[in-house]
Every structure is written in structure tokens, then in C-alpha cells.
Short mmCIF file of C-alpha atoms in Angstrom, two decimals:
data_model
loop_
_atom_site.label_atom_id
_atom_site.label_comp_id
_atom_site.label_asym_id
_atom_site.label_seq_id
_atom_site.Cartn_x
_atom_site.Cartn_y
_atom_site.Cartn_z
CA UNK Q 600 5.40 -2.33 -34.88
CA UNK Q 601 7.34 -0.09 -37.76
CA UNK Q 602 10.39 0.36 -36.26
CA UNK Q 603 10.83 3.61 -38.13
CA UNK Q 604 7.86 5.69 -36.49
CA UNK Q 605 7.66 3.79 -33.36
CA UNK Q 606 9.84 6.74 -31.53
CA UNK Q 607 7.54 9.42 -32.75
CA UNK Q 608 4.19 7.34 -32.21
CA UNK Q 609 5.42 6.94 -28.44
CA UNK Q 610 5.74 10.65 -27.69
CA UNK Q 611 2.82 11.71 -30.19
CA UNK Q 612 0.74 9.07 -28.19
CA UNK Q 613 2.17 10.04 -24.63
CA UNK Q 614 1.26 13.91 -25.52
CA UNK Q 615 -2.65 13.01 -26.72
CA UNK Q 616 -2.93 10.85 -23.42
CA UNK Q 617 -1.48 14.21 -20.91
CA UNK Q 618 -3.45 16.20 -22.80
CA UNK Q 619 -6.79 14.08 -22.55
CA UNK Q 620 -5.51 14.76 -18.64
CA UNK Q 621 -6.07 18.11 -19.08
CA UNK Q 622 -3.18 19.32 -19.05
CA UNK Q 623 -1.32 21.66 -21.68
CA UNK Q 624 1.89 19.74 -22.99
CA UNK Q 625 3.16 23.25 -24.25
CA UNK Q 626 3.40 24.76 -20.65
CA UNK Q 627 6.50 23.71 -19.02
CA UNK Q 628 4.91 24.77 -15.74
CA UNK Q 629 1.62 22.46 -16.40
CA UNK Q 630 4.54 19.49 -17.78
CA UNK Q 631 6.60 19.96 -14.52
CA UNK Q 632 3.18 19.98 -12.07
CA UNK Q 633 2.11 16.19 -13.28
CA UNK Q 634 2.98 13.62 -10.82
CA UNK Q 635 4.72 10.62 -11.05
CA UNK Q 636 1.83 8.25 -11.01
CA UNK Q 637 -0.21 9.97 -13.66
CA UNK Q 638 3.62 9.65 -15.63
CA UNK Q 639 3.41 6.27 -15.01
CA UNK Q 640 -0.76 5.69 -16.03
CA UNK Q 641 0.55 7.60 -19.26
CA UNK Q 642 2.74 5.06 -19.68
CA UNK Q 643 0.65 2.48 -19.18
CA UNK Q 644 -2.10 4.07 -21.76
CA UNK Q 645 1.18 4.16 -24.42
CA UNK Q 646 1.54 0.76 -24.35
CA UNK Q 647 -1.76 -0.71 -24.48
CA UNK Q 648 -2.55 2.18 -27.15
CA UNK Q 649 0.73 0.76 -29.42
CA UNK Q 650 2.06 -2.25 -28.16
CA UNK Q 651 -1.06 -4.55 -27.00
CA UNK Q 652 -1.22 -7.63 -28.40
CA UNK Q 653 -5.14 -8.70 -30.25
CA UNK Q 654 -4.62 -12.22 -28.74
CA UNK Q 655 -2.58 -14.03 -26.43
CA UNK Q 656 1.01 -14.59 -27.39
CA UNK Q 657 4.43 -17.11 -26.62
CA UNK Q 658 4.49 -17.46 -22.56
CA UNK Q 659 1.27 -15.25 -21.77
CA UNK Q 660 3.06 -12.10 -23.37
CA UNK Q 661 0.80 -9.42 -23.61
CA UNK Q 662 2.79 -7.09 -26.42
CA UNK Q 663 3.89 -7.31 -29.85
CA UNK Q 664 7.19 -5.97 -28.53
CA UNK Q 665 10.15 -8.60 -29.49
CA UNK Q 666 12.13 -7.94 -26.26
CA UNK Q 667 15.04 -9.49 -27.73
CA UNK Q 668 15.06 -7.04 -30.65
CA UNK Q 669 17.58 -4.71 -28.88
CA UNK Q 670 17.45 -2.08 -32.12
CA UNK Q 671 13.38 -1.61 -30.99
CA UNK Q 672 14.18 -2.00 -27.18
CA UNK Q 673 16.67 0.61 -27.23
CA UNK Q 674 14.32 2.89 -29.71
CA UNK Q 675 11.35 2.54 -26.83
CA UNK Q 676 13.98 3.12 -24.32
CA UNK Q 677 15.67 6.85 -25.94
CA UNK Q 678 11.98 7.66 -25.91
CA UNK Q 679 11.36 6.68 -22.59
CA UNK Q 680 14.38 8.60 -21.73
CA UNK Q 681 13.12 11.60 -23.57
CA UNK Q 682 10.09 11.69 -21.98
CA UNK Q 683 11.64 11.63 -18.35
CA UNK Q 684 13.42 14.49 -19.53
CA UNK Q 685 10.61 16.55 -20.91
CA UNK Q 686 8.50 16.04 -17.96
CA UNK Q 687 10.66 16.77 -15.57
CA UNK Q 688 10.40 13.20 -13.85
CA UNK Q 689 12.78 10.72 -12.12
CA UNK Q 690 11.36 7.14 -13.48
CA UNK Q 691 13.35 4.10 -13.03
CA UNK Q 692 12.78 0.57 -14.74
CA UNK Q 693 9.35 -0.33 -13.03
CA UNK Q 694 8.30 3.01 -15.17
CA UNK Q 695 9.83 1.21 -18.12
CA UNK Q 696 8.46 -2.03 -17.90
CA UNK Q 697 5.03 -0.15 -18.22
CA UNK Q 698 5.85 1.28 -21.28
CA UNK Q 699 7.04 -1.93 -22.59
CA UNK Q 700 4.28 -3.76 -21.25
CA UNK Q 701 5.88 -6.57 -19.37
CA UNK Q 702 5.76 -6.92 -15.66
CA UNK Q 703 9.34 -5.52 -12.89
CA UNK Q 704 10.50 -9.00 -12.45
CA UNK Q 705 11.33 -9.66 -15.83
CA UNK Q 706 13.23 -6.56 -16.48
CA UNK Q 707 14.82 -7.46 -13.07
CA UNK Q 708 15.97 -10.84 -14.16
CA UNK Q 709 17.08 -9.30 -17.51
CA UNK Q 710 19.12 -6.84 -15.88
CA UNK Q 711 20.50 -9.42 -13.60
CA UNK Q 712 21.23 -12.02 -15.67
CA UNK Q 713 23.72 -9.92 -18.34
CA UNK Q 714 24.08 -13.93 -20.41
CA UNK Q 715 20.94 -13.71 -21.47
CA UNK Q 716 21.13 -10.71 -23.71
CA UNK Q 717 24.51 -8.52 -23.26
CA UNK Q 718 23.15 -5.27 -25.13
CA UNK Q 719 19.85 -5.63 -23.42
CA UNK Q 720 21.47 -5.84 -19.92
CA UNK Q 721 23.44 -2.49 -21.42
CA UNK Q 722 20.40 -0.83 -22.04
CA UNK Q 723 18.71 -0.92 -18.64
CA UNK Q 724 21.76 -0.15 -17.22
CA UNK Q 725 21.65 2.73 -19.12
CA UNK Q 726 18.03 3.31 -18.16
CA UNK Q 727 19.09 3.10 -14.04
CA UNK Q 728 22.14 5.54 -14.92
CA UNK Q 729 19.99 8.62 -16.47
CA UNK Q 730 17.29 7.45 -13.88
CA UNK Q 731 20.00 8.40 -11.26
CA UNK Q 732 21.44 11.24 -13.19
CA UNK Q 733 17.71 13.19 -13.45
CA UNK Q 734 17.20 12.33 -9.32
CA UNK Q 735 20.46 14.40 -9.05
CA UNK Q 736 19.00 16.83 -11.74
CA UNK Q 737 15.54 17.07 -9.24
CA UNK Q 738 17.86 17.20 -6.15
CA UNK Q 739 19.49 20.16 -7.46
CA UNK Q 740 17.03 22.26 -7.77
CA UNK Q 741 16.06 22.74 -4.19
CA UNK Q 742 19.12 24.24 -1.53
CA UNK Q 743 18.64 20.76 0.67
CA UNK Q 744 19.02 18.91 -2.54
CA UNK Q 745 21.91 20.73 -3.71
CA UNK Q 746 23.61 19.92 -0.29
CA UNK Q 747 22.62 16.58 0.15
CA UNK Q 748 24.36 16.02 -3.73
CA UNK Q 749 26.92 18.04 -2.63
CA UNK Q 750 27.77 15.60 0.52
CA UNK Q 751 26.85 12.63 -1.38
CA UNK Q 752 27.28 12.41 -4.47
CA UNK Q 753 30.79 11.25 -6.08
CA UNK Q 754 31.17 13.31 -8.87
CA UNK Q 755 29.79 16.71 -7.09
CA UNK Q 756 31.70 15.59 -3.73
CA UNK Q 757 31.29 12.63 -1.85
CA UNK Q 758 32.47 13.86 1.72
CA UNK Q 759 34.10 16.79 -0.38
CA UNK Q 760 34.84 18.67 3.20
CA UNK Q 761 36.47 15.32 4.84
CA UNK Q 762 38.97 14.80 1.19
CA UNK Q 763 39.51 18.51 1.36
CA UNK Q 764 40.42 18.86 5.01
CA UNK Q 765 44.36 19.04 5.23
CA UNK Q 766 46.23 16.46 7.43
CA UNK Q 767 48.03 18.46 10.10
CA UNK Q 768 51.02 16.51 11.94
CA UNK Q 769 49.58 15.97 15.72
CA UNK Q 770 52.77 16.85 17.85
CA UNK Q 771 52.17 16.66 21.75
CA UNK Q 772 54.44 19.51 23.69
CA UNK Q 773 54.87 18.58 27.24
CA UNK Q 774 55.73 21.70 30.29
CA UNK Q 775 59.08 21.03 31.44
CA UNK Q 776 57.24 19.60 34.46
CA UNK Q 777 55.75 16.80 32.77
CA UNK Q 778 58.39 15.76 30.88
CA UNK Q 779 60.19 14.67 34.41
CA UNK Q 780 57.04 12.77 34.64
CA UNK Q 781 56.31 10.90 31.63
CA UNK Q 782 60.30 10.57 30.84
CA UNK Q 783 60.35 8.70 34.52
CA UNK Q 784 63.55 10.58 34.98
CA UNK Q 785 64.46 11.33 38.77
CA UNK Q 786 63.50 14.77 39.77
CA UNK Q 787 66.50 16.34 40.87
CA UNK Q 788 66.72 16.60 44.83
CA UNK Q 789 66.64 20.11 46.54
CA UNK Q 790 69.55 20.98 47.83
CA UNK Q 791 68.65 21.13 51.81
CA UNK Q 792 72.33 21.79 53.17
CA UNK Q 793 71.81 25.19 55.41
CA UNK Q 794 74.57 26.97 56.21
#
């Protein structure tokens, strides 16, 4: 893997496999209409296309990628990145670990597990953050999206209306009547002399 070109060979190989699809990478409207699944069989294509190992390697592993070389990790994952962006999609890290050929429950245990590489722990953190921040994106384009952001989200206003609402001092008035009452005091007596 060249280090150097492996950015552009991702996206130049992503494009030939949408467009063997049939679908027109220059259209934003044709980019947008491709669904998350044939995202993710793209993916899949990219990384037996690049990364496939000829012969079995260390533990079973299936790709030349050195997943503790976080300078090429985090390469593969700014074009991963890219790509969610360009398409329009919402992909998290089982999206990823198709690109990078390895199967959910390692990048889980990566990602939980921050001893076992800091900066690679960093990076999928990363991955999960724009993952959430293009969901919001997607949510935001349609009016029950933009509410349910709007009641949910911190940064656009978690509960905005209940940290906006004002907190009015509750007084209780009581008649002149009730305040006999609830003060217990004696209700003065009628005055029942006749003359």
C-alpha cells in the first residue's frame, strides 16, 4: 500500500465501482439517490479491489492494511469521511470496518479498549463524531428532522423550550374567607344581642 496515493486510489476506486452501478458520480441527484447498502457493497468492492491480501496473513487477517499504522488508518479514515460526505450518507464504524477489511468486533474492541492504541481509539472516535454530525446533517433536511434536532440535540437545543421557559414565583392568594380557615383563627361571633 503507497501511503502517498492510497487517499486518491480509495475515491478513484469507490467512483469506478458507483459508476459500474450505473449510476453518474457527477449528478448530485443520482449521488444522493444510492442507498446505504449499495454505500456499504462499494465499500466492500474498495477494499478487496486495494487492500486484499494474495495469501493468508498474521491471525487470519485478510488485508495488507497495518492497523496499527495510525498515519494509513487515519488516511483510509479522511477518505472514508469524504466519501460519507459526498454521498450524502450517514455510515458509522461497521461501514468502516468494510472499507478496512476487518470484521465490527475488532473495531469495537479497538474503540473500547483506548490502551491498546491511544491515536487509533482517537480516530474512531472521530469516525462516530462526524457519523453523528452527518445524521444531524440528514435530519435537517426534512421539517420533522429539523424539530426532532431542535428538541434533541444539545448544541441546536436539547429541551430548548423547557431551559428557555422563565421561572415565575408560585404565590397562593387566599379570599378573606379562607384565610379564617386555613389560619385556624376563630371566626368572629355574630353579634346576636337584639334590642
Amino acid at each position: 500500500i503507497n501511503i502517498n496515493t492510497v487517499y486518491d486510489d480509495i475515491l478513484t476506486t469507490f467512483d469506478s465501482v458507483v459508476s459500474d452501478l450505473g449510476y453518474d458520480i457527477n449528478d448530485p441527484k443520482e449521488r444522493k439517490s444510492i442507498s446505504h447498502s449499495e454505500i456499504n457493497y462499494c465499500l466492500k468492492q474498495v477494499s478487496y479491489k486495494i487492500f486484499k491480501a494474495n495469501k493468508s496473513m498474521v491471525n487470519n487477517q485478510n488485508s495488507l492494511i497495518d492497523y496499527d499504522n495510525i498515519e494509513l488508518m487515519s488516511i483510509i479514515a479522511n477518505a472514508f469521511i469524504e466519501l460519507c460526505q459526498r454521498f450524502n450518507k450517514s455510515l458509522g464504524l461497521m461501514s468502516y470496518a468494510y472499507l478496512v477489511g476487518c470484521d465490527y468486533s475488532t473495531i469495537w474492541r479497538w474503540l473500547q479498549d483506548e490502551t491498546l492504541n491511544p491515536e487509533r481509539c482517537k480516530m474512531l472516535k472521530n469516525i462516530q463524531e462526524c457519523h453523528k454530525v452527518q445524521q444531524i446533517g440528514l435530519l435537517n433536511d426534512t421539517p420533522v428532522g429539523a424539530l426532532a434536532v431542535a428538541n434533541n440535540d444539545h448544541e441546536t437545543g436539547l429541551e430548548w423550550s423547557k431551559n428557555q421557559m422563565q421561572v415565575t414565583a408560585q404565590s397562593v392568594y387566599f379570599l378573606p374567607s379562607e384565610r379564617v380557615d386555613r389560619m385556624r383563627l376563630a371566626k368572629p361571633e355574630e353579634n346576636n344581642d337584639s334590642v
